[in-house]
Amino acid sequence: MERYKIIKEVGNGAFGNVWQALNKQTGEVVAIKKMKKKYYSWEECMNLRELKECNLYQLMNDRPNIFSESQVRNWCFQIFQGLACMHQQGYFHRDLKPENLLVSKDTIIKIADFGLAREINSHAPYTEYVSTRWYRAPEVILRSPIYGPAVDMWAMGAIMAELLTLRPLFPGLSEADEIYKICCVIGTPSKNEWAHGHELACAINYQFPQLAGVHLSLLLPSVSEDAVNLIASLCSWDPFKRPTAVQVLQHRFFQSCFYIPPSLCSKVAVSSRG
C-alpha cells in the first residue's frame, strides 16, 4: 500500500470497500478493494479474481461519449435474464447499482455482490440499509417493512436511464432529497396512484412535494420511444405496477434479442451441474 495514495472511497459493499487510489510511481489511477474478511492463503485470494472485468460505474466514468442504445440493450437484456432467473428461484438482489454490474470484453455482463440479497419469502422487517440511494425504490425510502423483487426493477429503470445519458436519473443528496428528485422527474403520486405510499409517508410524518414532473423523453434525448416507455414503467411509484423481469424481457425494446425463458435457464443450470 505504500506505493499508493488513497484519493476517495467509491464503493461500500457487504464484503469490502473500494477506494480510488493513485500509484505514486506511475501516476496511474487504480481501484483498490479492501476486504472485510481475513484470508489466510494465497489460494483463497486467487479465487476472488474477476479476470479482465470492470464495473459499469468505471465504464461510465471513463466514457467521453454516451453508449449506443444497442450496447445498452445488450447489457440490460442480460441483466434482466439474470434477474428473471434469480426472482424465479426465490431471491431478490436489493443492491443493484452500476458498481455491482461487471462487464468483460465490453459485451458480457453479470450481476455481482449478493451481500444484501434476501429470499422473497423471508420474514420482514429487513435490514434498514438497502441499495445505494440513487437506485433505491421509494417504498424503501419511505420505510416500508415489506418489499420484494420490484425494488430490483426500480433500480434497473434508474440504471438504464443513466447508461443512456451518463447522468444519474435521481441524484438525491439525502433520503428526503431523493424523493424530491423522483417527484421532479415522474411527478408527485396521487392517492389514487399510490395509496400505500401516502400511508407510508403519513406514518413517518413526511409530506410529498407537489410537483408535476416532466416527460422522460425530455431527459432522455435521442433515446427511442420503446426505451423511454420501458424506463417509465420500471420507475412507477407503485411497486405492483412495475413489470416483472420476465415481462420486461418480452418488451418491444428487447424485440431484437434472443429470449430464453427463466424456466429453461434453471434447467440448463441444473443439467450443467450434473
PDB file of C-alpha atoms in Angstrom:
ATOM      1  CA  MET A   1       0.000   0.000   0.000  1.00  0.00           C
ATOM      2  CA  GLU A   2       2.994   2.299   0.347  1.00  0.00           C
ATOM      3  CA  ARG A   3       3.001   2.649  -3.459  1.00  0.00           C
ATOM      4  CA  TYR A   4      -0.479   4.183  -3.487  1.00  0.00           C
ATOM      5  CA  LYS A   5      -2.085   7.400  -2.321  1.00  0.00           C
ATOM      6  CA  ILE A   6      -5.752   6.977  -1.386  1.00  0.00           C
ATOM      7  CA  ILE A   7      -7.978   9.537  -3.129  1.00  0.00           C
ATOM      8  CA  LYS A   8     -11.509   8.674  -2.025  1.00  0.00           C
ATOM      9  CA  GLU A   9     -13.916   5.851  -1.269  1.00  0.00           C
ATOM     10  CA  VAL A  10     -16.029   4.959  -4.313  1.00  0.00           C
ATOM     11  CA  GLY A  11     -17.977   1.961  -3.035  1.00  0.00           C
ATOM     12  CA  ASN A  12     -19.036   0.239   0.159  1.00  0.00           C
ATOM     13  CA  GLY A  13     -20.309  -3.322  -0.032  1.00  0.00           C
ATOM     14  CA  ALA A  14     -21.171  -6.154   2.297  1.00  0.00           C
ATOM     15  CA  PHE A  15     -17.748  -7.783   1.900  1.00  0.00           C
ATOM     16  CA  GLY A  16     -15.392  -4.861   1.322  1.00  0.00           C
ATOM     17  CA  ASN A  17     -14.782  -1.199   0.493  1.00  0.00           C
ATOM     18  CA  VAL A  18     -13.500   0.085  -2.837  1.00  0.00           C
ATOM     19  CA  TRP A  19     -11.070   3.009  -2.872  1.00  0.00           C
ATOM     20  CA  GLN A  20      -9.813   5.158  -5.730  1.00  0.00           C
ATOM     21  CA  ALA A  21      -6.048   5.484  -5.420  1.00  0.00           C
ATOM     22  CA  LEU A  22      -3.056   6.916  -7.224  1.00  0.00           C
ATOM     23  CA  ASN A  23       0.081   4.890  -7.985  1.00  0.00           C
ATOM     24  CA  LYS A  24       2.833   7.213  -6.730  1.00  0.00           C
ATOM     25  CA  GLN A  25       5.406   5.773  -9.150  1.00  0.00           C
ATOM     26  CA  THR A  26       3.425   5.680 -12.404  1.00  0.00           C
ATOM     27  CA  GLY A  27       0.660   8.221 -11.797  1.00  0.00           C
ATOM     28  CA  GLU A  28      -1.922   5.569 -12.718  1.00  0.00           C
ATOM     29  CA  VAL A  29      -5.344   5.851 -11.070  1.00  0.00           C
ATOM     30  CA  VAL A  30      -6.480   2.460  -9.785  1.00  0.00           C
ATOM     31  CA  ALA A  31      -9.280   0.884  -7.748  1.00  0.00           C
ATOM     32  CA  ILE A  32      -8.304  -0.954  -4.551  1.00  0.00           C
ATOM     33  CA  LYS A  33     -10.747  -3.205  -2.736  1.00  0.00           C
ATOM     34  CA  LYS A  34     -10.155  -3.791   0.960  1.00  0.00           C
ATOM     35  CA  MET A  35     -11.902  -6.959   2.074  1.00  0.00           C
ATOM     36  CA  LYS A  36     -13.652  -7.027   5.440  1.00  0.00           C
ATOM     37  CA  LYS A  37     -12.918 -10.721   5.901  1.00  0.00           C
ATOM     38  CA  LYS A  38      -9.383 -12.006   6.544  1.00  0.00           C
ATOM     39  CA  TYR A  39      -7.907 -14.504   4.078  1.00  0.00           C
ATOM     40  CA  TYR A  40      -5.236 -16.928   5.196  1.00  0.00           C
ATOM     41  CA  SER A  41      -3.889 -18.452   1.974  1.00  0.00           C
ATOM     42  CA  TRP A  42      -2.847 -17.323  -1.491  1.00  0.00           C
ATOM     43  CA  GLU A  43      -5.312 -19.795  -2.987  1.00  0.00           C
ATOM     44  CA  GLU A  44      -8.213 -18.108  -1.197  1.00  0.00           C
ATOM     45  CA  CYS A  45      -7.129 -14.754  -2.600  1.00  0.00           C
ATOM     46  CA  MET A  46      -6.709 -16.070  -6.136  1.00  0.00           C
ATOM     47  CA  ASN A  47     -10.236 -17.456  -6.065  1.00  0.00           C
ATOM     48  CA  LEU A  48     -11.526 -13.897  -5.663  1.00  0.00           C
ATOM     49  CA  ARG A  49     -10.190 -12.677  -9.006  1.00  0.00           C
ATOM     50  CA  GLU A  50     -12.570 -11.285 -11.625  1.00  0.00           C
ATOM     51  CA  LEU A  51     -10.421 -11.601 -14.712  1.00  0.00           C
ATOM     52  CA  LYS A  52     -10.476  -8.678 -17.146  1.00  0.00           C
ATOM     53  CA  GLU A  53     -13.677  -7.300 -15.688  1.00  0.00           C
ATOM     54  CA  CYS A  54     -14.688  -3.817 -14.671  1.00  0.00           C
ATOM     55  CA  ASN A  55     -17.941  -2.461 -13.365  1.00  0.00           C
ATOM     56  CA  LEU A  56     -20.386  -0.184 -15.140  1.00  0.00           C
ATOM     57  CA  TYR A  57     -19.539   2.685 -12.798  1.00  0.00           C
ATOM     58  CA  GLN A  58     -15.948   2.633 -14.044  1.00  0.00           C
ATOM     59  CA  LEU A  59     -17.037   2.354 -17.662  1.00  0.00           C
ATOM     60  CA  MET A  60     -19.367   5.333 -17.336  1.00  0.00           C
ATOM     61  CA  ASN A  61     -16.755   7.421 -15.531  1.00  0.00           C
ATOM     62  CA  ASP A  62     -14.136   6.750 -18.199  1.00  0.00           C
ATOM     63  CA  ARG A  63     -16.525   7.294 -21.111  1.00  0.00           C
ATOM     64  CA  PRO A  64     -16.336  10.606 -23.052  1.00  0.00           C
ATOM     65  CA  ASN A  65     -19.457   9.841 -25.125  1.00  0.00           C
ATOM     66  CA  ILE A  66     -22.718   8.066 -24.393  1.00  0.00           C
ATOM     67  CA  PHE A  67     -23.104   4.351 -25.088  1.00  0.00           C
ATOM     68  CA  SER A  68     -25.040   3.271 -28.142  1.00  0.00           C
ATOM     69  CA  GLU A  69     -28.592   2.157 -27.472  1.00  0.00           C
ATOM     70  CA  SER A  70     -27.790  -1.258 -28.923  1.00  0.00           C
ATOM     71  CA  GLN A  71     -24.988  -1.712 -26.370  1.00  0.00           C
ATOM     72  CA  VAL A  72     -27.278  -0.686 -23.517  1.00  0.00           C
ATOM     73  CA  ARG A  73     -29.933  -3.064 -24.874  1.00  0.00           C
ATOM     74  CA  ASN A  74     -27.461  -5.957 -24.913  1.00  0.00           C
ATOM     75  CA  TRP A  75     -26.268  -5.324 -21.361  1.00  0.00           C
ATOM     76  CA  CYS A  76     -29.726  -4.771 -19.893  1.00  0.00           C
ATOM     77  CA  PHE A  77     -31.165  -7.819 -21.621  1.00  0.00           C
ATOM     78  CA  GLN A  78     -28.516  -9.974 -19.932  1.00  0.00           C
ATOM     79  CA  ILE A  79     -29.197  -8.356 -16.552  1.00  0.00           C
ATOM     80  CA  PHE A  80     -32.952  -8.884 -16.819  1.00  0.00           C
ATOM     81  CA  GLN A  81     -32.382 -12.517 -17.778  1.00  0.00           C
ATOM     82  CA  GLY A  82     -30.305 -12.899 -14.619  1.00  0.00           C
ATOM     83  CA  LEU A  83     -32.980 -11.174 -12.532  1.00  0.00           C
ATOM     84  CA  ALA A  84     -35.719 -13.332 -14.045  1.00  0.00           C
ATOM     85  CA  CYS A  85     -33.846 -16.488 -13.025  1.00  0.00           C
ATOM     86  CA  MET A  86     -32.959 -15.065  -9.610  1.00  0.00           C
ATOM     87  CA  HIS A  87     -36.518 -13.964  -8.828  1.00  0.00           C
ATOM     88  CA  GLN A  88     -37.916 -17.263 -10.049  1.00  0.00           C
ATOM     89  CA  GLN A  89     -35.567 -19.083  -7.670  1.00  0.00           C
ATOM     90  CA  GLY A  90     -36.989 -17.023  -4.796  1.00  0.00           C
ATOM     91  CA  TYR A  91     -34.370 -14.297  -4.261  1.00  0.00           C
ATOM     92  CA  PHE A  92     -34.022 -10.585  -4.965  1.00  0.00           C
ATOM     93  CA  HIS A  93     -30.788  -8.585  -5.014  1.00  0.00           C
ATOM     94  CA  ARG A  94     -31.673  -5.356  -3.093  1.00  0.00           C
ATOM     95  CA  ASP A  95     -28.446  -3.565  -4.075  1.00  0.00           C
ATOM     96  CA  LEU A  96     -28.405  -3.178  -7.846  1.00  0.00           C
ATOM     97  CA  LYS A  97     -26.171  -0.312  -8.938  1.00  0.00           C
ATOM     98  CA  PRO A  98     -23.552   0.233 -11.670  1.00  0.00           C
ATOM     99  CA  GLU A  99     -20.747  -0.834  -9.300  1.00  0.00           C
ATOM    100  CA  ASN A 100     -22.366  -4.254  -8.881  1.00  0.00           C
ATOM    101  CA  LEU A 101     -22.649  -4.983 -12.606  1.00  0.00           C
ATOM    102  CA  LEU A 102     -19.415  -6.435 -14.003  1.00  0.00           C
ATOM    103  CA  VAL A 103     -18.535  -6.206 -17.694  1.00  0.00           C
ATOM    104  CA  SER A 104     -15.991  -8.291 -19.579  1.00  0.00           C
ATOM    105  CA  LYS A 105     -14.961  -7.945 -23.231  1.00  0.00           C
ATOM    106  CA  ASP A 106     -17.416  -4.990 -23.458  1.00  0.00           C
ATOM    107  CA  THR A 107     -20.268  -7.384 -24.233  1.00  0.00           C
ATOM    108  CA  ILE A 108     -20.731  -9.862 -21.374  1.00  0.00           C
ATOM    109  CA  ILE A 109     -22.241  -8.573 -18.143  1.00  0.00           C
ATOM    110  CA  LYS A 110     -23.098 -10.245 -14.864  1.00  0.00           C
ATOM    111  CA  ILE A 111     -24.695  -9.329 -11.570  1.00  0.00           C
ATOM    112  CA  ALA A 112     -22.318  -9.251  -8.585  1.00  0.00           C
ATOM    113  CA  ASP A 113     -22.252  -8.644  -4.810  1.00  0.00           C
ATOM    114  CA  PHE A 114     -25.146 -10.581  -3.307  1.00  0.00           C
ATOM    115  CA  GLY A 115     -24.333  -9.484   0.234  1.00  0.00           C
ATOM    116  CA  LEU A 116     -27.725  -7.789   0.682  1.00  0.00           C
ATOM    117  CA  ALA A 117     -29.782 -10.356  -1.244  1.00  0.00           C
ATOM    118  CA  ARG A 118     -32.814 -11.812   0.512  1.00  0.00           C
ATOM    119  CA  GLU A 119     -35.316 -14.587  -0.020  1.00  0.00           C
ATOM    120  CA  ILE A 120     -38.591 -13.295  -1.414  1.00  0.00           C
ATOM    121  CA  ASN A 121     -40.448 -15.210   1.308  1.00  0.00           C
ATOM    122  CA  SER A 122     -38.086 -14.236   4.132  1.00  0.00           C
ATOM    123  CA  HIS A 123     -39.557 -12.620   7.230  1.00  0.00           C
ATOM    124  CA  ALA A 124     -39.822  -8.835   7.404  1.00  0.00           C
ATOM    125  CA  PRO A 125     -38.638  -6.384   8.501  1.00  0.00           C
ATOM    126  CA  TYR A 126     -35.401  -6.419   6.519  1.00  0.00           C
ATOM    127  CA  THR A 127     -32.220  -4.615   7.494  1.00  0.00           C
ATOM    128  CA  GLU A 128     -32.633  -0.841   7.324  1.00  0.00           C
ATOM    129  CA  TYR A 129     -29.932  -0.200   4.708  1.00  0.00           C
ATOM    130  CA  VAL A 130     -30.703  -1.348   1.205  1.00  0.00           C
ATOM    131  CA  SER A 131     -29.147  -0.189  -2.048  1.00  0.00           C
ATOM    132  CA  THR A 132     -27.332   3.000  -2.908  1.00  0.00           C
ATOM    133  CA  ARG A 133     -29.662   5.993  -2.561  1.00  0.00           C
ATOM    134  CA  TRP A 134     -29.842   6.927  -6.259  1.00  0.00           C
ATOM    135  CA  TYR A 135     -31.202   3.475  -7.115  1.00  0.00           C
ATOM    136  CA  ARG A 136     -33.329   2.961  -4.004  1.00  0.00           C
ATOM    137  CA  ALA A 137     -37.027   2.304  -4.559  1.00  0.00           C
ATOM    138  CA  PRO A 138     -39.428   4.844  -2.982  1.00  0.00           C
ATOM    139  CA  GLU A 139     -41.189   2.227  -0.819  1.00  0.00           C
ATOM    140  CA  VAL A 140     -37.812   1.506   0.813  1.00  0.00           C
ATOM    141  CA  ILE A 141     -37.042   5.192   1.342  1.00  0.00           C
ATOM    142  CA  LEU A 142     -40.450   5.585   2.991  1.00  0.00           C
ATOM    143  CA  ARG A 143     -39.594   2.750   5.427  1.00  0.00           C
ATOM    144  CA  SER A 144     -41.969   0.079   4.165  1.00  0.00           C
ATOM    145  CA  PRO A 145     -41.349  -3.028   6.310  1.00  0.00           C
ATOM    146  CA  ILE A 146     -42.315  -5.266   3.400  1.00  0.00           C
ATOM    147  CA  TYR A 147     -40.990  -5.112  -0.152  1.00  0.00           C
ATOM    148  CA  GLY A 148     -39.831  -7.547  -2.816  1.00  0.00           C
ATOM    149  CA  PRO A 149     -38.347  -8.043  -6.302  1.00  0.00           C
ATOM    150  CA  ALA A 150     -39.950  -4.810  -7.514  1.00  0.00           C
ATOM    151  CA  VAL A 151     -37.105  -2.896  -5.808  1.00  0.00           C
ATOM    152  CA  ASP A 152     -34.705  -4.511  -8.287  1.00  0.00           C
ATOM    153  CA  MET A 153     -36.917  -3.362 -11.160  1.00  0.00           C
ATOM    154  CA  TRP A 154     -36.920   0.238  -9.919  1.00  0.00           C
ATOM    155  CA  ALA A 155     -33.125   0.169  -9.663  1.00  0.00           C
ATOM    156  CA  MET A 156     -32.856  -1.118 -13.224  1.00  0.00           C
ATOM    157  CA  GLY A 157     -35.032   1.725 -14.510  1.00  0.00           C
ATOM    158  CA  ALA A 158     -32.643   4.240 -12.936  1.00  0.00           C
ATOM    159  CA  ILE A 159     -29.589   2.342 -14.200  1.00  0.00           C
ATOM    160  CA  MET A 160     -30.937   2.115 -17.771  1.00  0.00           C
ATOM    161  CA  ALA A 161     -31.560   5.864 -17.859  1.00  0.00           C
ATOM    162  CA  GLU A 162     -28.057   6.543 -16.539  1.00  0.00           C
ATOM    163  CA  LEU A 163     -26.470   4.251 -19.127  1.00  0.00           C
ATOM    164  CA  LEU A 164     -28.274   6.108 -21.918  1.00  0.00           C
ATOM    165  CA  THR A 165     -27.279   9.593 -20.708  1.00  0.00           C
ATOM    166  CA  LEU A 166     -24.228   9.085 -18.438  1.00  0.00           C
ATOM    167  CA  ARG A 167     -26.152  11.121 -15.828  1.00  0.00           C
ATOM    168  CA  PRO A 168     -27.966   9.728 -12.769  1.00  0.00           C
ATOM    169  CA  LEU A 169     -31.745   9.989 -13.058  1.00  0.00           C
ATOM    170  CA  PHE A 170     -32.444  10.599  -9.354  1.00  0.00           C
ATOM    171  CA  PRO A 171     -29.233  12.033  -7.764  1.00  0.00           C
ATOM    172  CA  GLY A 172     -30.600  12.733  -4.286  1.00  0.00           C
ATOM    173  CA  LEU A 173     -28.306  14.192  -1.622  1.00  0.00           C
ATOM    174  CA  SER A 174     -30.366  12.667   1.207  1.00  0.00           C
ATOM    175  CA  GLU A 175     -33.412  10.432   1.513  1.00  0.00           C
ATOM    176  CA  ALA A 176     -35.774  13.424   1.565  1.00  0.00           C
ATOM    177  CA  ASP A 177     -33.970  14.947  -1.415  1.00  0.00           C
ATOM    178  CA  GLU A 178     -34.141  11.579  -3.190  1.00  0.00           C
ATOM    179  CA  ILE A 179     -37.954  11.609  -3.000  1.00  0.00           C
ATOM    180  CA  TYR A 180     -37.905  15.239  -4.150  1.00  0.00           C
ATOM    181  CA  LYS A 181     -35.716  14.345  -7.146  1.00  0.00           C
ATOM    182  CA  ILE A 182     -38.061  11.476  -8.022  1.00  0.00           C
ATOM    183  CA  CYS A 183     -41.068  13.815  -7.834  1.00  0.00           C
ATOM    184  CA  CYS A 184     -39.244  16.299 -10.082  1.00  0.00           C
ATOM    185  CA  VAL A 185     -38.959  13.620 -12.763  1.00  0.00           C
ATOM    186  CA  ILE A 186     -42.099  11.467 -12.548  1.00  0.00           C
ATOM    187  CA  GLY A 187     -44.378  13.834 -10.615  1.00  0.00           C
ATOM    188  CA  THR A 188     -45.931  13.567  -7.178  1.00  0.00           C
ATOM    189  CA  PRO A 189     -48.042  10.429  -6.767  1.00  0.00           C
ATOM    190  CA  SER A 190     -51.751  10.944  -6.145  1.00  0.00           C
ATOM    191  CA  LYS A 191     -53.537   8.869  -3.520  1.00  0.00           C
ATOM    192  CA  ASN A 192     -55.283   7.011  -6.334  1.00  0.00           C
ATOM    193  CA  GLU A 193     -51.927   6.324  -7.991  1.00  0.00           C
ATOM    194  CA  TRP A 194     -50.192   5.017  -4.858  1.00  0.00           C
ATOM    195  CA  ALA A 195     -52.390   4.877  -1.768  1.00  0.00           C
ATOM    196  CA  HIS A 196     -49.917   2.738   0.204  1.00  0.00           C
ATOM    197  CA  GLY A 197     -47.166   5.271  -0.448  1.00  0.00           C
ATOM    198  CA  HIS A 198     -49.247   8.013   1.138  1.00  0.00           C
ATOM    199  CA  GLU A 199     -49.872   5.743   4.122  1.00  0.00           C
ATOM    200  CA  LEU A 200     -46.127   5.135   4.471  1.00  0.00           C
ATOM    201  CA  ALA A 201     -45.405   8.871   4.199  1.00  0.00           C
ATOM    202  CA  CYS A 202     -48.032   9.674   6.830  1.00  0.00           C
ATOM    203  CA  ALA A 203     -46.523   7.089   9.196  1.00  0.00           C
ATOM    204  CA  ILE A 204     -43.174   8.923   9.176  1.00  0.00           C
ATOM    205  CA  ASN A 205     -44.723  12.433   9.059  1.00  0.00           C
ATOM    206  CA  TYR A 206     -43.489  13.085   5.531  1.00  0.00           C
ATOM    207  CA  GLN A 207     -45.344  15.246   3.009  1.00  0.00           C
ATOM    208  CA  PHE A 208     -44.749  14.744  -0.693  1.00  0.00           C
ATOM    209  CA  PRO A 209     -43.701  17.912  -2.548  1.00  0.00           C
ATOM    210  CA  GLN A 210     -46.346  18.891  -5.092  1.00  0.00           C
ATOM    211  CA  LEU A 211     -44.612  18.629  -8.470  1.00  0.00           C
ATOM    212  CA  ALA A 212     -45.908  17.822 -11.944  1.00  0.00           C
ATOM    213  CA  GLY A 213     -42.789  16.067 -13.222  1.00  0.00           C
ATOM    214  CA  VAL A 214     -41.612  16.027 -16.816  1.00  0.00           C
ATOM    215  CA  HIS A 215     -41.907  13.673 -19.749  1.00  0.00           C
ATOM    216  CA  LEU A 216     -38.962  11.294 -19.647  1.00  0.00           C
ATOM    217  CA  SER A 217     -38.266  11.868 -23.335  1.00  0.00           C
ATOM    218  CA  LEU A 218     -37.079  15.381 -22.424  1.00  0.00           C
ATOM    219  CA  LEU A 219     -34.478  13.930 -20.066  1.00  0.00           C
ATOM    220  CA  LEU A 220     -33.525  11.153 -22.490  1.00  0.00           C
ATOM    221  CA  PRO A 221     -32.862  12.931 -25.796  1.00  0.00           C
ATOM    222  CA  SER A 222     -32.125  10.740 -28.813  1.00  0.00           C
ATOM    223  CA  VAL A 223     -33.419   7.693 -26.919  1.00  0.00           C
ATOM    224  CA  SER A 224     -36.006   5.504 -28.628  1.00  0.00           C
ATOM    225  CA  GLU A 225     -39.654   5.635 -27.621  1.00  0.00           C
ATOM    226  CA  ASP A 226     -39.505   1.962 -26.614  1.00  0.00           C
ATOM    227  CA  ALA A 227     -36.613   2.610 -24.203  1.00  0.00           C
ATOM    228  CA  VAL A 228     -38.377   5.632 -22.672  1.00  0.00           C
ATOM    229  CA  ASN A 229     -41.569   3.612 -22.283  1.00  0.00           C
ATOM    230  CA  LEU A 230     -39.728   0.772 -20.533  1.00  0.00           C
ATOM    231  CA  ILE A 231     -37.864   3.076 -18.129  1.00  0.00           C
ATOM    232  CA  ALA A 232     -41.123   4.886 -17.273  1.00  0.00           C
ATOM    233  CA  SER A 233     -42.841   1.601 -16.413  1.00  0.00           C
ATOM    234  CA  LEU A 234     -39.892   0.425 -14.292  1.00  0.00           C
ATOM    235  CA  CYS A 235     -39.894   3.720 -12.390  1.00  0.00           C
ATOM    236  CA  SER A 236     -43.544   3.520 -11.343  1.00  0.00           C
ATOM    237  CA  TRP A 237     -44.327   4.703  -7.811  1.00  0.00           C
ATOM    238  CA  ASP A 238     -46.476   1.675  -7.053  1.00  0.00           C
ATOM    239  CA  PRO A 239     -44.277  -1.459  -6.961  1.00  0.00           C
ATOM    240  CA  PHE A 240     -47.241  -3.566  -8.113  1.00  0.00           C
ATOM    241  CA  LYS A 241     -47.388  -1.535 -11.333  1.00  0.00           C
ATOM    242  CA  ARG A 242     -43.749  -2.204 -12.244  1.00  0.00           C
ATOM    243  CA  PRO A 243     -43.235  -5.023 -14.742  1.00  0.00           C
ATOM    244  CA  THR A 244     -41.549  -8.217 -13.621  1.00  0.00           C
ATOM    245  CA  ALA A 245     -38.210  -9.231 -15.119  1.00  0.00           C
ATOM    246  CA  VAL A 246     -39.979 -11.823 -17.292  1.00  0.00           C
ATOM    247  CA  GLN A 247     -42.393  -9.187 -18.588  1.00  0.00           C
ATOM    248  CA  VAL A 248     -39.514  -6.800 -19.311  1.00  0.00           C
ATOM    249  CA  LEU A 249     -37.749  -9.424 -21.429  1.00  0.00           C
ATOM    250  CA  GLN A 250     -40.812  -9.507 -23.673  1.00  0.00           C
ATOM    251  CA  HIS A 251     -40.954  -5.708 -24.034  1.00  0.00           C
ATOM    252  CA  ARG A 252     -40.655  -4.171 -27.514  1.00  0.00           C
ATOM    253  CA  PHE A 253     -37.298  -2.645 -26.557  1.00  0.00           C
ATOM    254  CA  PHE A 254     -35.817  -6.159 -26.488  1.00  0.00           C
ATOM    255  CA  GLN A 255     -37.638  -7.420 -29.577  1.00  0.00           C
ATOM    256  CA  SER A 256     -34.368  -7.990 -31.446  1.00  0.00           C
ATOM    257  CA  CYS A 257     -32.840 -10.034 -28.589  1.00  0.00           C
ATOM    258  CA  PHE A 258     -32.968 -13.808 -28.250  1.00  0.00           C
ATOM    259  CA  TYR A 259     -35.165 -14.570 -25.260  1.00  0.00           C
ATOM    260  CA  ILE A 260     -34.595 -17.663 -23.093  1.00  0.00           C
ATOM    261  CA  PRO A 261     -37.466 -18.227 -20.601  1.00  0.00           C
ATOM    262  CA  PRO A 262     -36.196 -18.400 -16.989  1.00  0.00           C
ATOM    263  CA  SER A 263     -37.647 -21.896 -16.625  1.00  0.00           C
ATOM    264  CA  LEU A 264     -35.222 -23.053 -19.331  1.00  0.00           C
ATOM    265  CA  CYS A 265     -32.375 -21.098 -17.705  1.00  0.00           C
ATOM    266  CA  SER A 266     -32.806 -23.034 -14.476  1.00  0.00           C
ATOM    267  CA  LYS A 267     -32.954 -26.357 -16.367  1.00  0.00           C
ATOM    268  CA  VAL A 268     -29.736 -25.505 -18.202  1.00  0.00           C
ATOM    269  CA  ALA A 269     -28.061 -24.617 -14.908  1.00  0.00           C
ATOM    270  CA  VAL A 270     -29.136 -27.897 -13.337  1.00  0.00           C
ATOM    271  CA  SER A 271     -28.023 -30.003 -16.306  1.00  0.00           C
ATOM    272  CA  SER A 272     -24.649 -28.247 -16.465  1.00  0.00           C
ATOM    273  CA  ARG A 273     -24.043 -29.054 -12.788  1.00  0.00           C
ATOM    274  CA  GLY A 274     -24.939 -32.675 -13.448  1.00  0.00           C
TER     275      GLY A 274
END
